[in-house]
mmCIF file of N, CA and C in Angstrom:
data_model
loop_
_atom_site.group_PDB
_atom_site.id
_atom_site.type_symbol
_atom_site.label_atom_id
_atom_site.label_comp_id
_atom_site.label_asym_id
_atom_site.label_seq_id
_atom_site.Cartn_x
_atom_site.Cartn_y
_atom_site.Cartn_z
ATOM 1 N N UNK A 1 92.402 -41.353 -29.908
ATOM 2 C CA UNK A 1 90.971 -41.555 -29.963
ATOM 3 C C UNK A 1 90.605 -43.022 -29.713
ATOM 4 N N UNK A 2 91.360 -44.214 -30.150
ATOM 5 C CA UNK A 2 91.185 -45.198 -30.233
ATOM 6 C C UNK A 2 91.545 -45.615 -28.991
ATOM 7 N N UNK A 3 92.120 -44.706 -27.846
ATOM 8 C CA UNK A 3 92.524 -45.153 -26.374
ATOM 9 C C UNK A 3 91.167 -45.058 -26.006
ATOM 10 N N UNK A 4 90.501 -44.038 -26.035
ATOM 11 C CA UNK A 4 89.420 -43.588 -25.302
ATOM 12 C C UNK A 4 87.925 -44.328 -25.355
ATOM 13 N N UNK A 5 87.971 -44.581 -26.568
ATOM 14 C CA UNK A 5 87.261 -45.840 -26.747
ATOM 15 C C UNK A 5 87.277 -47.038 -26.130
ATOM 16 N N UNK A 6 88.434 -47.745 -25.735
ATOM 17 C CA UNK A 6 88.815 -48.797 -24.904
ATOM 18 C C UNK A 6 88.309 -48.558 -23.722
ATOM 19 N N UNK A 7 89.375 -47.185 -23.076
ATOM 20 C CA UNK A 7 89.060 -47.175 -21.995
ATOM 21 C C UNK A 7 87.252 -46.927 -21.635
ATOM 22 N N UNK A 8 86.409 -46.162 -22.629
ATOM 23 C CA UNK A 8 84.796 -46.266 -22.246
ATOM 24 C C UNK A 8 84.382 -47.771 -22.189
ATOM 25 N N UNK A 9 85.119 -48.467 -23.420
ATOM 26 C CA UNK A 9 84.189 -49.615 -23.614
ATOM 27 C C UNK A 9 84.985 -50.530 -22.094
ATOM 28 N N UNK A 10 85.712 -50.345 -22.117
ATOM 29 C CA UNK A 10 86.249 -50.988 -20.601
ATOM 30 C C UNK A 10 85.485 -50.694 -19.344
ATOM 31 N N UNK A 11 85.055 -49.351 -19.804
ATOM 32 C CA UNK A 11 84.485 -48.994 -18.333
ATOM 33 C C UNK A 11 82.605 -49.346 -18.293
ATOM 34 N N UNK A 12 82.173 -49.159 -19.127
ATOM 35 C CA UNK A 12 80.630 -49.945 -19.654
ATOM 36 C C UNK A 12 80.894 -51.101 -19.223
ATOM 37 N N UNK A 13 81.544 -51.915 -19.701
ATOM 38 C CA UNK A 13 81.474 -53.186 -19.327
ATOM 39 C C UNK A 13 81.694 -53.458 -17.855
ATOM 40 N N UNK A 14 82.675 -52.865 -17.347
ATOM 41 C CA UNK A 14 82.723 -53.175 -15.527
ATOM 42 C C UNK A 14 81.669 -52.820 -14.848
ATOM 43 N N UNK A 15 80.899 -51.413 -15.501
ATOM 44 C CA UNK A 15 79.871 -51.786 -14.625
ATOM 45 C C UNK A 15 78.639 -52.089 -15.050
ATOM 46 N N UNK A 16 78.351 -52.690 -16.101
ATOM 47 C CA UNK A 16 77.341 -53.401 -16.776
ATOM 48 C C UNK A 16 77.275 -54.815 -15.817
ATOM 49 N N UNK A 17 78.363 -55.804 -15.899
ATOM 50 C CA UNK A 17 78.493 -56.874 -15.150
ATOM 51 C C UNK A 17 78.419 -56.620 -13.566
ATOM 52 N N UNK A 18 78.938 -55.978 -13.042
ATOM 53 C CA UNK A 18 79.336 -55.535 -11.356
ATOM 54 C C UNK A 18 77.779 -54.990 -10.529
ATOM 55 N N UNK A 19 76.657 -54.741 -11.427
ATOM 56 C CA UNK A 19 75.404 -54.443 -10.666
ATOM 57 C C UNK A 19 74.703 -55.664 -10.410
ATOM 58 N N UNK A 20 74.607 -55.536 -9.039
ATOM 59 C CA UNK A 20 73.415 -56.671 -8.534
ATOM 60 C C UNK A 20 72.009 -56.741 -8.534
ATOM 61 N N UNK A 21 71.463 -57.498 -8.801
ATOM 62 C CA UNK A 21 69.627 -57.389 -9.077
ATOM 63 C C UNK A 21 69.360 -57.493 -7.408
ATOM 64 N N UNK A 22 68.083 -56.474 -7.685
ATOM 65 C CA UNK A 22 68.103 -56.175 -6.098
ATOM 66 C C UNK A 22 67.145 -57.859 -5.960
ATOM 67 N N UNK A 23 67.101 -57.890 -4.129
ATOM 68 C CA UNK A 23 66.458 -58.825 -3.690
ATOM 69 C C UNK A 23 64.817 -58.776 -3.265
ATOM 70 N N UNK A 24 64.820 -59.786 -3.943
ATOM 71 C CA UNK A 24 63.654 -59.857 -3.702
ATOM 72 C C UNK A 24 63.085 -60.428 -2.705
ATOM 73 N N UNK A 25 62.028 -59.962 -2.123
ATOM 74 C CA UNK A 25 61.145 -60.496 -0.735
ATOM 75 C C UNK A 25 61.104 -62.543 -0.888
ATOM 76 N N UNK A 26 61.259 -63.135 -0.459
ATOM 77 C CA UNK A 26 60.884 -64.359 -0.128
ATOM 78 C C UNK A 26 59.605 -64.744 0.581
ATOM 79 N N UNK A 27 58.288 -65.513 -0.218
ATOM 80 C CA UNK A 27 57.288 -65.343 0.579
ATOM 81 C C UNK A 27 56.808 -66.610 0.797
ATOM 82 N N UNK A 28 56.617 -67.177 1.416
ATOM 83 C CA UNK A 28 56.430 -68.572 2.074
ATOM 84 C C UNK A 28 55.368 -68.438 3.608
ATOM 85 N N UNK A 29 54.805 -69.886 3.922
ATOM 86 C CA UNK A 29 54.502 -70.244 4.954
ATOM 87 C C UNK A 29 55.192 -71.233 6.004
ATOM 88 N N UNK A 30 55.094 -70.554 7.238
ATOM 89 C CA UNK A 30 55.918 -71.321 8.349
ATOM 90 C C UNK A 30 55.075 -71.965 9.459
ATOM 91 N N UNK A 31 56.387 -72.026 10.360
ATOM 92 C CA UNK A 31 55.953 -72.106 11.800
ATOM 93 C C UNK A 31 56.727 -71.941 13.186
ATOM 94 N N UNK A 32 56.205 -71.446 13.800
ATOM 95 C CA UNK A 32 56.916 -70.588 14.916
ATOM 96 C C UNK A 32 57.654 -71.856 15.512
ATOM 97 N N UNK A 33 58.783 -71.574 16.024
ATOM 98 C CA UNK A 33 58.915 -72.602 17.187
ATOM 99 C C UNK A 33 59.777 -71.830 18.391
ATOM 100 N N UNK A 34 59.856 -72.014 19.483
ATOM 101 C CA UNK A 34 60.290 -70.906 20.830
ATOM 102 C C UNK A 34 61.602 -71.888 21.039
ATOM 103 N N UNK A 35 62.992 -71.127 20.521
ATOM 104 C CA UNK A 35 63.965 -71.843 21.263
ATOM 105 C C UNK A 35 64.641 -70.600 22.121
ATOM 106 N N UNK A 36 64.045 -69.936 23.546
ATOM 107 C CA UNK A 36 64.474 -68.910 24.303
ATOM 108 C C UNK A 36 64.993 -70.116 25.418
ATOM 109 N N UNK A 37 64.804 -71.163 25.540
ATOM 110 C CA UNK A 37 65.507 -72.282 26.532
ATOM 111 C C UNK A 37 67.225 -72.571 25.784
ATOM 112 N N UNK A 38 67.280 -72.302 25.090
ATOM 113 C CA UNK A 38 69.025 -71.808 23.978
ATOM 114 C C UNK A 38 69.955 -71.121 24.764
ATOM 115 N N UNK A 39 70.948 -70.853 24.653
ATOM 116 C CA UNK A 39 71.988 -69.812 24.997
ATOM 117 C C UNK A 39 71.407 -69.262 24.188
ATOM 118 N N UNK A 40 71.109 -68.022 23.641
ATOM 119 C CA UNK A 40 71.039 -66.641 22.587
ATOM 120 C C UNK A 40 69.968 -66.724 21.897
ATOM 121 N N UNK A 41 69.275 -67.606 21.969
ATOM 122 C CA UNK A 41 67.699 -68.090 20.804
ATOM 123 C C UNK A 41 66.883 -67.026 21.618
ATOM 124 N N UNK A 42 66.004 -67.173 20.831
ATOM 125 C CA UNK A 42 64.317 -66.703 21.096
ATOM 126 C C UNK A 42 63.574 -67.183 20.434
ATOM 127 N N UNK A 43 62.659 -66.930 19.511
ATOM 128 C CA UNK A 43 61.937 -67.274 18.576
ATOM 129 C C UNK A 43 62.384 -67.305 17.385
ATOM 130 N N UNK A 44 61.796 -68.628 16.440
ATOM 131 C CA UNK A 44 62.732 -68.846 15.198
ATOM 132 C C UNK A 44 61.385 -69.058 14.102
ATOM 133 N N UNK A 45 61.594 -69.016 12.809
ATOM 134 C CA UNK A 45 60.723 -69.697 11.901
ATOM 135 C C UNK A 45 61.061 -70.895 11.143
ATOM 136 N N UNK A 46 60.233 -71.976 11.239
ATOM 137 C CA UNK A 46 60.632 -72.992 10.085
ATOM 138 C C UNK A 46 59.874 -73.174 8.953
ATOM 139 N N UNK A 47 60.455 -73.103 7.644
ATOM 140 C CA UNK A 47 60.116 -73.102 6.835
ATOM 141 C C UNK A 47 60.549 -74.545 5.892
ATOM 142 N N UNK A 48 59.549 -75.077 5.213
ATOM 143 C CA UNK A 48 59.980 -76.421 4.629
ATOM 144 C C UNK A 48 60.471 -75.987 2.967
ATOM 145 N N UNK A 49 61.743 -75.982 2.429
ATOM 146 C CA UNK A 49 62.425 -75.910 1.331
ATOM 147 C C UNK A 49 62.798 -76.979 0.983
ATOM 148 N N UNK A 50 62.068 -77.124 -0.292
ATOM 149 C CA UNK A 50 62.338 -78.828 -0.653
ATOM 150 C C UNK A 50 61.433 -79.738 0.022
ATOM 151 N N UNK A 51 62.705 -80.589 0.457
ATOM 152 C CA UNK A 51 62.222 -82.063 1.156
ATOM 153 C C UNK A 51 62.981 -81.750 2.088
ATOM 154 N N UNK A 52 63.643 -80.871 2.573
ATOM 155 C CA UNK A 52 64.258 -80.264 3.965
ATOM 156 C C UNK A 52 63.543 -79.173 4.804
ATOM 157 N N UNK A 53 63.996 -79.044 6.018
ATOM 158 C CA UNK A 53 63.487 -77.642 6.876
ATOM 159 C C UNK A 53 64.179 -76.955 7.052
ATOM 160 N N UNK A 54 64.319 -75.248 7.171
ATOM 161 C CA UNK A 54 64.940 -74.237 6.972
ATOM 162 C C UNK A 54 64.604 -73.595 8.318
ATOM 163 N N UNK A 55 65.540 -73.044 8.890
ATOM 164 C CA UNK A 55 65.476 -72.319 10.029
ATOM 165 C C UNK A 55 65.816 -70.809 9.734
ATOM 166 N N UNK A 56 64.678 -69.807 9.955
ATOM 167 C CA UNK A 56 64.917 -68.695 10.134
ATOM 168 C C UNK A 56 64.992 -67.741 11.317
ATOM 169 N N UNK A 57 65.934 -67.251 11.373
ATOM 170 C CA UNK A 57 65.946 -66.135 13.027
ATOM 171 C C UNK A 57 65.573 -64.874 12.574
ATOM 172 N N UNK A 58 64.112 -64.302 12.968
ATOM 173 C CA UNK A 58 64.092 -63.179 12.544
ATOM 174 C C UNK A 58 64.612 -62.195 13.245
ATOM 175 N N UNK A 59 65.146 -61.059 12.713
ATOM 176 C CA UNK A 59 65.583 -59.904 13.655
ATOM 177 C C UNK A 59 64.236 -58.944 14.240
ATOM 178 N N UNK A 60 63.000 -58.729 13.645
ATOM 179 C CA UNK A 60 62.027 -57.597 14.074
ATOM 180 C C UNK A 60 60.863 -58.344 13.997
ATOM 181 N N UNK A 61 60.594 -59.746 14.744
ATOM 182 C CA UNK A 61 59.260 -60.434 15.053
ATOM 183 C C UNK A 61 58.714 -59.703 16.060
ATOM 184 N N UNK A 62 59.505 -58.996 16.849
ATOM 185 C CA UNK A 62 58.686 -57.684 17.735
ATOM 186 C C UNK A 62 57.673 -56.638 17.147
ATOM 187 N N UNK A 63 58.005 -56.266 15.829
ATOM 188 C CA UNK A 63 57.450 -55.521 15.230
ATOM 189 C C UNK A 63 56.324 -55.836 15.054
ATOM 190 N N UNK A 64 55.397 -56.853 14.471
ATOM 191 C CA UNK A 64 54.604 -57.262 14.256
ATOM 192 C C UNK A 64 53.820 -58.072 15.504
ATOM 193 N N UNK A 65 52.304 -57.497 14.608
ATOM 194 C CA UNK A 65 51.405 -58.525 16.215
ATOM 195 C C UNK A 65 50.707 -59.624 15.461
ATOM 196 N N UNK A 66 51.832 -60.376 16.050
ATOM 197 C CA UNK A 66 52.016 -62.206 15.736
ATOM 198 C C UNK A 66 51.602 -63.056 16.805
ATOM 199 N N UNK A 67 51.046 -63.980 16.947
ATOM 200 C CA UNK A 67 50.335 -64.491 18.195
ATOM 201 C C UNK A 67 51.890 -65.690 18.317
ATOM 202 N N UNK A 68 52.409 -65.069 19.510
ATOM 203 C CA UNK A 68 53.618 -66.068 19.403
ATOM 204 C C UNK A 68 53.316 -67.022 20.238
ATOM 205 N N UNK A 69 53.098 -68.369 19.751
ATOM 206 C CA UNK A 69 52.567 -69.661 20.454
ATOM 207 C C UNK A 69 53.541 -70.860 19.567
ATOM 208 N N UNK A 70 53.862 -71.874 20.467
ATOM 209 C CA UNK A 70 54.861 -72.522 19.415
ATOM 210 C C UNK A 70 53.982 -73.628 18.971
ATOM 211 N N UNK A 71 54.197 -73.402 17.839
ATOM 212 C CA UNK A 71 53.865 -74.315 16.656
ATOM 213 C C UNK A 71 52.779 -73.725 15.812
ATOM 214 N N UNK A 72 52.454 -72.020 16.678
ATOM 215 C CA UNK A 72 51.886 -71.388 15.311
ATOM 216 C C UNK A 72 51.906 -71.593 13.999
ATOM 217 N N UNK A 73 51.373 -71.337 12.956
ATOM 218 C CA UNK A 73 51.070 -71.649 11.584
ATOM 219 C C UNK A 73 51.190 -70.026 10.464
ATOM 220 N N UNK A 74 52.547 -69.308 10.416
ATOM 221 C CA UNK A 74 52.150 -68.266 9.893
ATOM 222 C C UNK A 74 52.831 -68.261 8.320
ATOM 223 N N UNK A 75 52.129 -67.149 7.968
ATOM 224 C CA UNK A 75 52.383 -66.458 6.450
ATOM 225 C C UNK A 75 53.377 -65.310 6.712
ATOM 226 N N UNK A 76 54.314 -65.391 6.110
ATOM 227 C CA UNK A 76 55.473 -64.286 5.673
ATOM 228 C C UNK A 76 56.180 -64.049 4.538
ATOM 229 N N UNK A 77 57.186 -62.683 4.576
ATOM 230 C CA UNK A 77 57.579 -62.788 3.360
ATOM 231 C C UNK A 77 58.787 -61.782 4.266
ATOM 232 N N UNK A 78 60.337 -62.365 3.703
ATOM 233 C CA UNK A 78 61.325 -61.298 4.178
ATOM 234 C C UNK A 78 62.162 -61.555 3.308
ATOM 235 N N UNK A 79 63.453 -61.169 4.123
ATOM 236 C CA UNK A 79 64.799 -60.597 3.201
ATOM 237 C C UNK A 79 65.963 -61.034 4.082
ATOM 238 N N UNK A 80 66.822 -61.989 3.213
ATOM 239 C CA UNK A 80 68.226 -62.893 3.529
ATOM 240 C C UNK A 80 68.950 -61.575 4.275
ATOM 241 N N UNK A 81 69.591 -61.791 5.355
ATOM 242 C CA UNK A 81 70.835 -60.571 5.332
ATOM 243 C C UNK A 81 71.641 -61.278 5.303
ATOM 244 N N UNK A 82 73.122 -60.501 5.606
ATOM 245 C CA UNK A 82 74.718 -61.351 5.763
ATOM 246 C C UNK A 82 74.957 -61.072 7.130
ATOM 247 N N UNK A 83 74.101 -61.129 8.007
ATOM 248 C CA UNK A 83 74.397 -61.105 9.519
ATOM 249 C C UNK A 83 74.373 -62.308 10.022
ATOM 250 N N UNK A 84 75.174 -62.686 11.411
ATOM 251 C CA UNK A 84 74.931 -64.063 11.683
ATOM 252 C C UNK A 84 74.498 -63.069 13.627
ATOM 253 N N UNK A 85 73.923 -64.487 14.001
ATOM 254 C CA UNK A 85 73.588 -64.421 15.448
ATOM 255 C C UNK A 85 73.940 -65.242 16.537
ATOM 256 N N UNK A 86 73.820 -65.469 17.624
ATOM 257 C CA UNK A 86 74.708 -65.910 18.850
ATOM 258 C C UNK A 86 73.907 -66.881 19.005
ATOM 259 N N UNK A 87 72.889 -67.076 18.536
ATOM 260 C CA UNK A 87 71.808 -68.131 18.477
ATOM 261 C C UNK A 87 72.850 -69.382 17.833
ATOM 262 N N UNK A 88 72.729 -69.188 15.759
ATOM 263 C CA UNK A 88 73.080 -69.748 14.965
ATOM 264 C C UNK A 88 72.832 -70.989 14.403
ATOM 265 N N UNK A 89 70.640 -70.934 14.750
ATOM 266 C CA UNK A 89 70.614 -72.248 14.688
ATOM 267 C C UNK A 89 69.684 -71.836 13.123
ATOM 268 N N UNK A 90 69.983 -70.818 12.269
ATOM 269 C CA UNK A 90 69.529 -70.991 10.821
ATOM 270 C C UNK A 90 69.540 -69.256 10.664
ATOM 271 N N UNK A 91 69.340 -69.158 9.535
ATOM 272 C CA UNK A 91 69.289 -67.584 8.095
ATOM 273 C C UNK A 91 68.809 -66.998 9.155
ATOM 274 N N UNK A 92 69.685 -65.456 9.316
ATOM 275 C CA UNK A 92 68.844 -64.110 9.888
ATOM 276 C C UNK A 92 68.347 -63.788 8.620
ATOM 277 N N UNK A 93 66.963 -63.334 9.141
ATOM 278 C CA UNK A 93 66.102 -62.409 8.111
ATOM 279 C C UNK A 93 65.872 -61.212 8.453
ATOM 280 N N UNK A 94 65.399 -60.563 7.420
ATOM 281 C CA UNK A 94 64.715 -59.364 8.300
ATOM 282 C C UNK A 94 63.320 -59.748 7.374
ATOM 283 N N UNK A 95 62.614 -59.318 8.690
ATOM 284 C CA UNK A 95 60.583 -59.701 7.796
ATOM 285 C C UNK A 95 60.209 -58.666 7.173
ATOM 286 N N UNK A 96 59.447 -58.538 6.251
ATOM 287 C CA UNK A 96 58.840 -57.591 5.764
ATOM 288 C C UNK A 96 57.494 -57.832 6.365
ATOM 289 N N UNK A 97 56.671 -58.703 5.867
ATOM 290 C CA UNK A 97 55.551 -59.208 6.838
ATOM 291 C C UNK A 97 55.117 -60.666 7.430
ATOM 292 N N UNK A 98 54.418 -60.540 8.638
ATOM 293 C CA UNK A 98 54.111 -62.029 8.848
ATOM 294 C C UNK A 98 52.340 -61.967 9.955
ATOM 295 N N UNK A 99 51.972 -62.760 9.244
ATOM 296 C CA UNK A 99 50.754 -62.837 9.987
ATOM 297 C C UNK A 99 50.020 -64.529 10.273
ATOM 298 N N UNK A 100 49.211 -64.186 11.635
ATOM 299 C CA UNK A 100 48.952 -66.083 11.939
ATOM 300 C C UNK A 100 47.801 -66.683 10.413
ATOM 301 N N UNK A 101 48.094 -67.597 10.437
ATOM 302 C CA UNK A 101 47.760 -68.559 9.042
ATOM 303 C C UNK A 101 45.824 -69.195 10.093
#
């Protein structure tokens, strides 16, 4: 009896610790900038984090009707993936939304 106990309380605990909090949307303001003159670029977002700038490559800026002009001024909100791109000039995202500011 006293095995079985272990082994529950062993097993509660692995997966008490082992669940990830889901992610949450990231919502910030950017700005477009067009690097399709790149090997693999197209359109990117910069976002200021900190006292630094953050480069985002979105994967589905097609999706949305975004007035793509460089140095647009937009509002978004997306989601980090673990994909990288042939670009590689900052974070693939995927957007949830983005609209001109």
């Amino acid at each position: 009896m006293r095995t079985i106990k272990l082994v529950f309380s062993l097993l509660a605990m692995v997966l008490l610790f082992s669940c990830e909090k889901g992610d949450e949307p990231v919502k910030v303001s950017g700005t477009l900038k067009n690097l399709t003159g790149l090997d693999g670029c197209g359109w990117i977002i910069e976002i200021k984090q900190n006292e630094s700038i953050k480069k985002l490559e979105p994967t589905n800026l097609s999706d949305f009707n975004v007035t793509l002009t460089n140095g647009q001024k937009v509002s978004l909100s997306y989601n980090e993936t673990n994909t990288v791109s042939i670009c590689m000039v900052g974070q693939v995202v995927q957007l949830i939304s983005i609209q001109n500011e």
